[in-house]
C-alpha cells in the first residue's frame, strides 16, 4: 500500500501537480520541507539584524524609510514561511526554540557584520540578489503553500535588490572615500554571497532528492554560476572589482570562470563559528523574551474576540 501511495505521489510530482497540505506525502518529503522552509524563515528573521544595525544611522530620511520598509518586508517573509511550515504540521514555537537552541540553521550570510553604510548597499545588491536567484525557481516548487509564499516574497525581494544597487551606484558616483567604502563592502560580501547558495553539488546532502521531488529546480552550483554571470557586469557598471583575480569571461561556455571558494570558512560559519553567530542568536533570544508580553496580549485579545463572537 505504501509503495502504491509513493508511486502515485511521485507521478503527481513528475506531472507538475502541486502537493497541497491535505494530500498524502512521504514522511521524508514532509520532513525535508519543514527543514528547508523553517530555516528559510529563520534566515529572514535573523536577516533583519545586520540591516537593523543601520536603521538609526541611515544617511538621510529617505534611506531610513527605504531600509525600514525592507526590514519590515523581511519580517513578513518570515511570517509567510513559518505559516507555510505550519501547514506541514510543524509547531512554530518548536521551530523557534530550535533556532534559539542553536539546533536549526539560518543562512550563513547573516553571520557577517555590517561595518559601514555601503554594507547596506552590498547586502541589497548581492545578498538579496543571490536570494532572488535561489527563490525564483522556488516559485515552481512542488509544495503549493511554499511556491505561493515565494511569489509574493520575490516581488518584494526585487525592490530590495534594486534599492541596494542604487545605494552602491550613489556611492560610486560620490567622493573617492565613498567609492573606496563601496569597494571595501564588495570585498567583504562577495565570497560569502557565493557561499549563500549552498555547498558544491558534490558535497550537497539534499540536492539529488530535492531535485527528484522538484523542491529544488536547479543545483547549488548552477545557481551560483548564474549569480556570478549576473553580478560581474553589474560590478563592471559600478567600476568596482570583485575580489577574485581568477574571474574571466569564457567565450566558449558563455559563463564567467571564477576562483576557488573557501569552503572551510563556509562549514566553520555553519558550525556556529562565524564573526556574528553568537551575537545573532543572543539578539533573537532577547527579542523573543522582551516580546513575550505582546504575544500574550495578542492571544488574550484573540480569545476575548472569540468569546464575544460566540456570544
Ligand atoms: N547557510 C546555512 N546553511 C546552509 C547554507 C547556507 N547558505 N547552504 C546550505 N546549508 C545547509 C543545508 O541547510 C543543509 O543542512 P541541513 O541538512 O541541516 O538543513 C546542508 O547545508 C547541506 O546543504 P544542501 O545544499 O544539501 O541543502 P539544501 O538542499 O537545503 O540547499 C539551500 C541549501 C539552497 C539554502 C536550500 O535550503 C534553499 O533553497 N533554501 C531556501 C532559500 C533560503 O533559505 N535562502 C536563505 C536566504 S533568505 C534571504 O536571504 C532573504 C533575504 O531577503 C534577506
CSV table of C-alpha atoms and ligand atoms in Angstrom, one decimal:
chain,number,residue,atom,x,y,z
A,1,UNK,CA,0.0,0.0,0.0
A,2,UNK,CA,2.8,2.5,0.9
A,3,UNK,CA,4.6,1.6,-2.3
A,4,UNK,CA,1.5,2.4,-4.3
A,5,UNK,CA,1.0,5.7,-2.4
A,6,UNK,CA,4.6,6.6,-3.0
A,7,UNK,CA,4.3,5.8,-6.7
A,8,UNK,CA,1.1,7.9,-7.1
A,9,UNK,CA,2.8,10.7,-5.2
A,10,UNK,CA,5.9,10.7,-7.5
A,11,UNK,CA,3.6,10.5,-10.5
A,12,UNK,CA,2.0,13.8,-9.3
A,13,UNK,CA,5.4,15.4,-8.8
A,14,UNK,CA,6.5,14.3,-12.3
A,15,UNK,CA,3.3,15.7,-13.8
A,16,UNK,CA,3.9,19.0,-12.0
A,17,UNK,CA,0.7,18.7,-10.0
A,18,UNK,CA,1.1,20.8,-6.8
A,19,UNK,CA,1.1,18.9,-3.5
A,20,UNK,CA,-1.3,20.5,-1.0
A,21,UNK,CA,-1.3,20.3,2.8
A,22,UNK,CA,-4.1,17.7,2.9
A,23,UNK,CA,-2.5,15.4,0.3
A,24,UNK,CA,-0.8,12.2,1.2
A,25,UNK,CA,3.0,12.7,1.1
A,26,UNK,CA,6.0,10.6,2.2
A,27,UNK,CA,7.2,11.5,5.7
A,28,UNK,CA,10.7,12.2,4.3
A,29,UNK,CA,9.2,14.8,1.8
A,30,UNK,CA,7.3,16.5,4.7
A,31,UNK,CA,10.4,16.5,6.9
A,32,UNK,CA,12.7,17.9,4.3
A,33,UNK,CA,10.2,20.7,3.6
A,34,UNK,CA,9.9,21.6,7.3
A,35,UNK,CA,13.7,21.6,7.5
A,36,UNK,CA,14.1,23.9,4.4
A,37,UNK,CA,11.1,26.2,5.0
A,38,UNK,CA,11.8,26.7,8.7
A,39,UNK,CA,15.5,27.5,8.0
A,40,UNK,CA,14.4,29.9,5.2
A,41,UNK,CA,12.1,31.6,7.7
A,42,UNK,CA,14.8,31.8,10.4
A,43,UNK,CA,17.1,33.4,7.7
A,44,UNK,CA,14.5,36.1,7.0
A,45,UNK,CA,14.1,36.9,10.7
A,46,UNK,CA,17.9,36.8,11.6
A,47,UNK,CA,18.5,38.7,8.3
A,48,UNK,CA,16.7,41.7,9.8
A,49,UNK,CA,19.6,42.1,12.4
A,50,UNK,CA,22.5,43.2,10.2
A,51,UNK,CA,20.4,45.8,8.4
A,52,UNK,CA,18.6,46.9,11.6
A,53,UNK,CA,22.0,47.9,12.9
A,54,UNK,CA,21.9,50.8,10.3
A,55,UNK,CA,18.3,52.0,10.9
A,56,UNK,CA,19.3,54.8,13.2
A,57,UNK,CA,22.4,55.6,11.2
A,58,UNK,CA,21.0,55.9,7.7
A,59,UNK,CA,22.5,58.9,5.9
A,60,UNK,CA,19.1,60.5,5.0
A,61,UNK,CA,15.4,60.3,6.0
A,62,UNK,CA,14.7,58.7,2.5
A,63,UNK,CA,17.3,56.0,3.0
A,64,UNK,CA,15.9,55.3,6.5
A,65,UNK,CA,12.4,54.9,5.2
A,66,UNK,CA,13.5,52.5,2.5
A,67,UNK,CA,15.6,50.5,4.9
A,68,UNK,CA,12.7,50.4,7.4
A,69,UNK,CA,10.4,49.1,4.6
A,70,UNK,CA,12.9,46.4,3.7
A,71,UNK,CA,13.4,45.2,7.3
A,72,UNK,CA,9.6,45.1,7.7
A,73,UNK,CA,9.3,43.1,4.5
A,74,UNK,CA,11.8,40.5,5.8
A,75,UNK,CA,9.7,40.1,9.0
A,76,UNK,CA,6.7,39.5,6.7
A,77,UNK,CA,8.6,36.9,4.7
A,78,UNK,CA,9.4,35.1,7.9
A,79,UNK,CA,5.7,35.1,8.8
A,80,UNK,CA,4.6,33.6,5.5
A,81,UNK,CA,7.3,31.0,5.7
A,82,UNK,CA,6.6,30.0,9.4
A,83,UNK,CA,2.9,29.7,8.3
A,84,UNK,CA,3.9,27.5,5.3
A,85,UNK,CA,5.9,25.3,7.7
A,86,UNK,CA,2.8,25.1,10.0
A,87,UNK,CA,0.7,23.7,7.0
A,88,UNK,CA,3.0,20.6,7.3
A,89,UNK,CA,2.2,20.1,10.9
A,90,UNK,CA,5.2,21.9,12.4
A,91,UNK,CA,4.8,23.9,15.6
A,92,UNK,CA,6.1,27.5,15.2
A,93,UNK,CA,7.1,27.5,18.9
A,94,UNK,CA,9.2,24.4,18.4
A,95,UNK,CA,10.9,25.8,15.3
A,96,UNK,CA,11.8,29.0,17.1
A,97,UNK,CA,13.1,27.1,20.1
A,98,UNK,CA,15.3,25.0,17.8
A,99,UNK,CA,16.8,28.3,16.4
A,100,UNK,CA,17.4,29.7,19.9
A,101,UNK,CA,19.0,26.4,21.0
A,102,UNK,CA,21.4,26.6,18.0
A,103,UNK,CA,19.8,23.4,16.6
A,104,UNK,CA,18.4,25.0,13.4
A,105,UNK,CA,20.3,26.7,10.7
A,106,UNK,CA,19.8,30.0,9.1
A,107,UNK,CA,21.6,31.5,6.1
A,108,UNK,CA,25.4,31.7,6.7
A,109,UNK,CA,25.4,35.2,5.1
A,110,UNK,CA,23.8,36.8,8.2
A,111,UNK,CA,26.7,35.9,10.4
A,112,UNK,CA,28.8,38.7,8.9
A,113,UNK,CA,28.9,42.3,10.4
A,114,UNK,CA,27.6,45.4,8.7
A,115,UNK,CA,30.6,47.8,9.3
A,116,UNK,CA,29.7,50.7,7.0
A,117,UNK,CA,26.6,52.1,5.2
A,118,UNK,CA,28.0,50.6,2.0
A,119,UNK,CA,27.3,47.2,3.5
A,120,UNK,CA,23.6,48.0,3.4
A,121,UNK,CA,24.0,48.6,-0.4
A,122,UNK,CA,26.1,45.4,-0.9
A,123,UNK,CA,23.6,43.4,1.1
A,124,UNK,CA,20.6,44.6,-1.1
A,125,UNK,CA,22.6,44.2,-4.3
A,126,UNK,CA,24.4,40.9,-3.6
A,127,UNK,CA,22.6,39.1,-0.8
A,128,UNK,CA,19.1,39.9,-2.0
A,129,UNK,CA,20.3,39.3,-5.5
A,130,UNK,CA,21.5,35.8,-4.6
A,131,UNK,CA,18.3,35.2,-2.6
A,132,UNK,CA,16.3,36.1,-5.7
A,133,UNK,CA,18.3,33.7,-7.9
A,134,UNK,CA,17.5,31.0,-5.4
A,135,UNK,CA,13.9,32.0,-4.7
A,136,UNK,CA,12.6,32.5,-8.2
A,137,UNK,CA,12.9,28.7,-9.0
A,138,UNK,CA,11.2,28.0,-5.6
A,139,UNK,CA,8.1,29.7,-7.1
A,140,UNK,CA,7.8,26.4,-9.1
A,141,UNK,CA,8.4,24.2,-6.1
A,142,UNK,CA,6.2,21.1,-5.9
A,143,UNK,CA,4.7,22.1,-2.5
A,144,UNK,CA,1.8,24.5,-3.0
A,145,UNK,CA,2.0,26.7,0.1
A,146,UNK,CA,5.8,27.2,-0.3
A,147,UNK,CA,5.6,28.0,-4.0
A,148,UNK,CA,2.8,30.6,-3.4
A,149,UNK,CA,4.7,32.2,-0.5
A,150,UNK,CA,7.6,32.6,-2.9
A,151,UNK,CA,5.7,34.5,-5.5
A,152,UNK,CA,4.9,37.4,-3.1
A,153,UNK,CA,8.4,37.3,-1.5
A,154,UNK,CA,10.1,37.5,-4.9
A,155,UNK,CA,8.2,40.7,-5.8
A,156,UNK,CA,9.4,42.4,-2.6
A,157,UNK,CA,12.9,41.0,-3.0
A,158,UNK,CA,13.4,42.7,-6.4
A,159,UNK,CA,12.7,46.0,-4.7
A,160,UNK,CA,15.3,45.1,-2.0
A,161,UNK,CA,17.9,44.3,-4.7
A,162,UNK,CA,17.2,47.5,-6.7
A,163,UNK,CA,17.5,49.8,-3.7
A,164,UNK,CA,20.8,48.1,-2.7
A,165,UNK,CA,22.3,48.5,-6.1
A,166,UNK,CA,21.1,52.2,-6.2
A,167,UNK,CA,23.0,52.8,-2.9
A,168,UNK,CA,26.1,51.3,-4.5
A,169,UNK,CA,25.7,53.5,-7.6
A,170,UNK,CA,25.3,56.6,-5.5
A,171,UNK,CA,28.5,55.9,-3.5
A,172,UNK,CA,30.4,55.0,-6.7
A,173,UNK,CA,29.4,58.4,-8.2
A,174,UNK,CA,30.3,60.2,-4.9
A,175,UNK,CA,33.6,61.1,-3.4
A,176,UNK,CA,36.8,59.0,-3.6
A,177,UNK,CA,36.2,58.0,0.0
A,178,UNK,CA,32.7,56.8,-0.8
A,179,UNK,CA,33.9,54.8,-3.7
A,180,UNK,CA,36.5,53.2,-1.5
A,181,UNK,CA,33.8,52.3,1.0
A,182,UNK,CA,31.7,50.6,-1.8
A,183,UNK,CA,34.8,48.6,-2.9
A,184,UNK,CA,35.5,47.6,0.7
A,185,UNK,CA,31.9,46.4,1.1
A,186,UNK,CA,32.2,44.4,-2.2
A,187,UNK,CA,35.4,42.9,-1.0
A,188,UNK,CA,33.8,41.6,2.2
A,189,UNK,CA,30.4,40.5,0.8
A,190,UNK,CA,31.4,38.9,-2.5
A,191,UNK,CA,32.6,35.4,-1.4
A,192,UNK,CA,30.1,35.0,1.5
A,193,UNK,CA,27.3,35.7,-1.1
A,194,UNK,CA,28.6,32.9,-3.4
A,195,UNK,CA,28.6,30.6,-0.4
A,196,UNK,CA,25.0,31.5,0.4
A,197,UNK,CA,23.8,29.4,-2.5
A,198,UNK,CA,24.9,26.3,-0.7
A,199,UNK,CA,27.8,23.8,-0.7
A,200,UNK,CA,29.2,22.4,-4.0
A,201,UNK,CA,26.8,19.9,-5.6
A,202,UNK,CA,29.3,17.1,-4.8
A,203,UNK,CA,29.0,17.9,-1.0
A,204,UNK,CA,25.3,18.6,-1.0
A,205,UNK,CA,23.4,16.0,1.0
A,206,UNK,CA,19.9,17.1,-0.2
A,207,UNK,CA,20.2,18.2,-3.8
A,208,UNK,CA,19.6,14.9,-5.5
A,209,UNK,CA,16.4,14.0,-3.6
A,210,UNK,CA,15.3,17.7,-3.6
A,211,UNK,CA,15.6,17.7,-7.4
A,212,UNK,CA,13.6,14.4,-7.7
A,213,UNK,CA,10.8,15.9,-5.5
A,214,UNK,CA,11.0,19.2,-7.5
A,215,UNK,CA,11.6,21.2,-4.3
A,216,UNK,CA,15.0,22.3,-5.8
A,217,UNK,CA,14.7,23.1,-9.5
A,218,UNK,CA,18.4,23.9,-10.1
A,219,UNK,CA,21.5,22.7,-8.3
A,220,UNK,CA,23.6,24.9,-6.0
A,221,UNK,CA,26.5,25.2,-8.4
A,222,UNK,CA,24.1,26.1,-11.3
A,223,UNK,CA,22.5,28.9,-9.3
A,224,UNK,CA,25.9,30.1,-8.1
A,225,UNK,CA,27.2,30.3,-11.7
A,226,UNK,CA,24.0,32.3,-12.7
A,227,UNK,CA,24.7,34.7,-9.7
A,228,UNK,CA,28.3,35.3,-10.9
A,229,UNK,CA,27.3,35.8,-14.5
A,230,UNK,CA,24.7,38.3,-13.4
A,231,UNK,CA,26.8,40.2,-10.8
A,232,UNK,CA,30.1,40.7,-12.6
A,233,UNK,CA,28.6,43.0,-15.3
A,234,UNK,CA,26.8,44.9,-12.5
A,235,UNK,CA,30.1,45.4,-10.7
A,236,UNK,CA,31.7,46.5,-14.0
A,237,UNK,CA,29.0,49.1,-14.4
A,238,UNK,CA,29.8,50.4,-10.9
A,239,UNK,CA,33.5,50.3,-11.9
A,240,UNK,CA,34.1,48.1,-8.9
A,241,UNK,CA,36.3,45.0,-9.0
A,242,UNK,CA,35.1,41.8,-7.3
A,243,UNK,CA,37.9,40.4,-5.1
A,244,UNK,CA,38.6,37.4,-7.4
A,245,UNK,CA,41.7,37.7,-9.7
A,246,UNK,CA,40.6,34.5,-11.4
A,247,UNK,CA,37.3,36.0,-12.7
A,248,UNK,CA,37.4,35.7,-16.5
A,249,UNK,CA,34.8,35.6,-19.2
A,250,UNK,CA,34.8,32.3,-21.2
A,251,UNK,CA,33.5,32.9,-24.7
A,252,UNK,CA,33.1,29.1,-25.3
A,253,UNK,CA,31.0,28.4,-22.3
A,254,UNK,CA,29.3,31.8,-22.2
A,255,UNK,CA,30.0,32.0,-18.4
A,256,UNK,CA,32.5,33.6,-16.1
A,257,UNK,CA,35.2,31.4,-14.7
A,258,UNK,CA,35.9,32.2,-11.0
A,259,UNK,CA,38.4,31.3,-8.3
A,260,UNK,CA,38.1,28.6,-5.6
A,261,UNK,CA,35.7,29.3,-2.7
A,262,UNK,CA,37.0,28.7,0.8
A,263,UNK,CA,34.5,26.0,1.9
A,264,UNK,CA,36.3,25.7,5.3
A,265,UNK,CA,35.0,29.2,6.1
A,266,UNK,CA,31.5,28.1,5.0
A,267,UNK,CA,31.4,25.0,7.2
A,268,UNK,CA,33.0,26.9,10.1
A,269,UNK,CA,30.3,29.5,9.9
A,270,UNK,CA,27.6,26.8,9.7
A,271,UNK,CA,29.1,25.2,12.9
A,272,UNK,CA,28.5,28.5,14.7
A,273,UNK,CA,32.0,29.9,14.4
A,274,UNK,CA,31.3,32.9,12.1
A,275,UNK,CA,32.0,36.5,13.1
A,276,UNK,CA,28.5,37.2,14.5
A,277,UNK,CA,26.8,33.8,15.2
A,278,UNK,CA,26.6,34.2,19.0
A,279,UNK,CA,25.5,37.8,18.8
A,280,UNK,CA,22.7,37.0,16.3
A,281,UNK,CA,21.3,34.2,18.4
A,282,UNK,CA,21.6,36.3,21.6
A,283,UNK,CA,19.7,39.2,19.9
A,284,UNK,CA,17.0,36.7,18.8
A,285,UNK,CA,16.6,35.3,22.3
A,286,UNK,CA,16.4,38.8,23.8
A,287,UNK,CA,13.8,40.0,21.3
A,288,UNK,CA,11.8,36.9,21.9
A,289,UNK,CA,11.8,37.4,25.7
A,290,UNK,CA,11.1,41.1,25.5
A,291,UNK,CA,8.3,40.4,23.0
A,292,UNK,CA,6.6,37.8,25.3
A,293,UNK,CA,4.1,40.4,26.7
A,294,UNK,CA,3.0,41.4,23.2
A,295,UNK,CA,2.3,37.7,22.2
A,296,UNK,CA,0.4,37.1,25.5
A,297,UNK,CA,-1.7,40.3,25.0
A,298,UNK,CA,-2.5,39.4,21.3
A,299,UNK,CA,-3.5,35.8,22.4
A,300,UNK,CA,-5.7,37.2,25.2
A,301,UNK,CA,-7.3,39.7,22.8
A,302,UNK,CA,-7.9,36.9,20.3
A,303,UNK,CA,-9.5,34.7,23.0
A,304,UNK,CA,-11.8,37.7,24.1
A,305,UNK,CA,-12.8,38.3,20.4
A,306,UNK,CA,-13.6,34.6,20.0
A,307,UNK,CA,-15.8,34.6,23.2
A,308,UNK,CA,-17.6,37.7,22.0
A,309,UNK,CA,-18.2,36.1,18.6
A,310,UNK,CA,-19.7,33.0,20.3
A,311,UNK,CA,-21.9,35.5,22.1
B,1,LIG,N1,23.6,28.8,5.2
B,1,LIG,C1,23.3,27.8,6.1
B,1,LIG,N2,23.1,26.5,5.9
B,1,LIG,C2,23.2,26.1,4.6
B,1,LIG,C3,23.5,27.0,3.5
B,1,LIG,C4,23.7,28.4,3.9
B,1,LIG,N3,24.0,29.3,2.9
B,1,LIG,N4,23.6,26.3,2.4
B,1,LIG,C5,23.3,25.0,2.7
B,1,LIG,N5,23.1,24.9,4.1
B,1,LIG,C6,22.9,23.7,4.8
B,1,LIG,C7,21.6,23.0,4.4
B,1,LIG,O1,20.5,23.5,5.2
B,1,LIG,C8,22.0,21.5,4.8
B,1,LIG,O2,21.9,21.4,6.2
B,1,LIG,P1,20.6,20.7,6.9
B,1,LIG,O3,20.6,19.3,6.4
B,1,LIG,O4,21.0,20.8,8.4
B,1,LIG,O5,19.4,21.5,6.6
B,1,LIG,C9,23.4,21.4,4.4
B,1,LIG,O6,24.0,22.8,4.5
B,1,LIG,C10,23.7,20.8,3.1
B,1,LIG,O7,23.3,21.7,2.1
B,1,LIG,P2,22.3,21.3,0.8
B,1,LIG,O8,22.7,22.0,-0.4
B,1,LIG,O9,22.4,19.8,0.7
B,1,LIG,O10,20.9,21.7,1.4
B,1,LIG,P3,19.6,22.2,0.6
B,1,LIG,O11,19.3,21.3,-0.5
B,1,LIG,O12,18.6,22.5,1.6
B,1,LIG,O13,20.1,23.6,-0.1
B,1,LIG,C11,19.6,25.9,0.2
B,1,LIG,C12,20.5,24.7,0.6
B,1,LIG,C13,20.0,26.2,-1.3
B,1,LIG,C14,19.9,27.1,1.1
B,1,LIG,C15,18.1,25.5,0.3
B,1,LIG,O14,17.9,25.0,1.6
B,1,LIG,C16,17.2,26.6,-0.1
B,1,LIG,O15,16.9,26.8,-1.2
B,1,LIG,N6,16.6,27.2,1.0
B,1,LIG,C17,15.5,28.2,0.8
B,1,LIG,C18,16.2,29.6,0.5
B,1,LIG,C19,16.9,30.1,1.7
B,1,LIG,O16,16.8,29.6,2.8
B,1,LIG,N7,17.6,31.2,1.5
B,1,LIG,C20,18.4,31.8,2.6
B,1,LIG,C21,18.4,33.2,2.4
B,1,LIG,S1,16.9,34.1,2.7
B,1,LIG,C22,17.3,35.6,2.4
B,1,LIG,O17,18.4,35.9,2.1
B,1,LIG,C23,16.2,36.6,2.5
B,1,LIG,C24,16.7,38.0,2.1
B,1,LIG,O18,15.5,38.7,1.9
B,1,LIG,C25,17.4,38.7,3.1
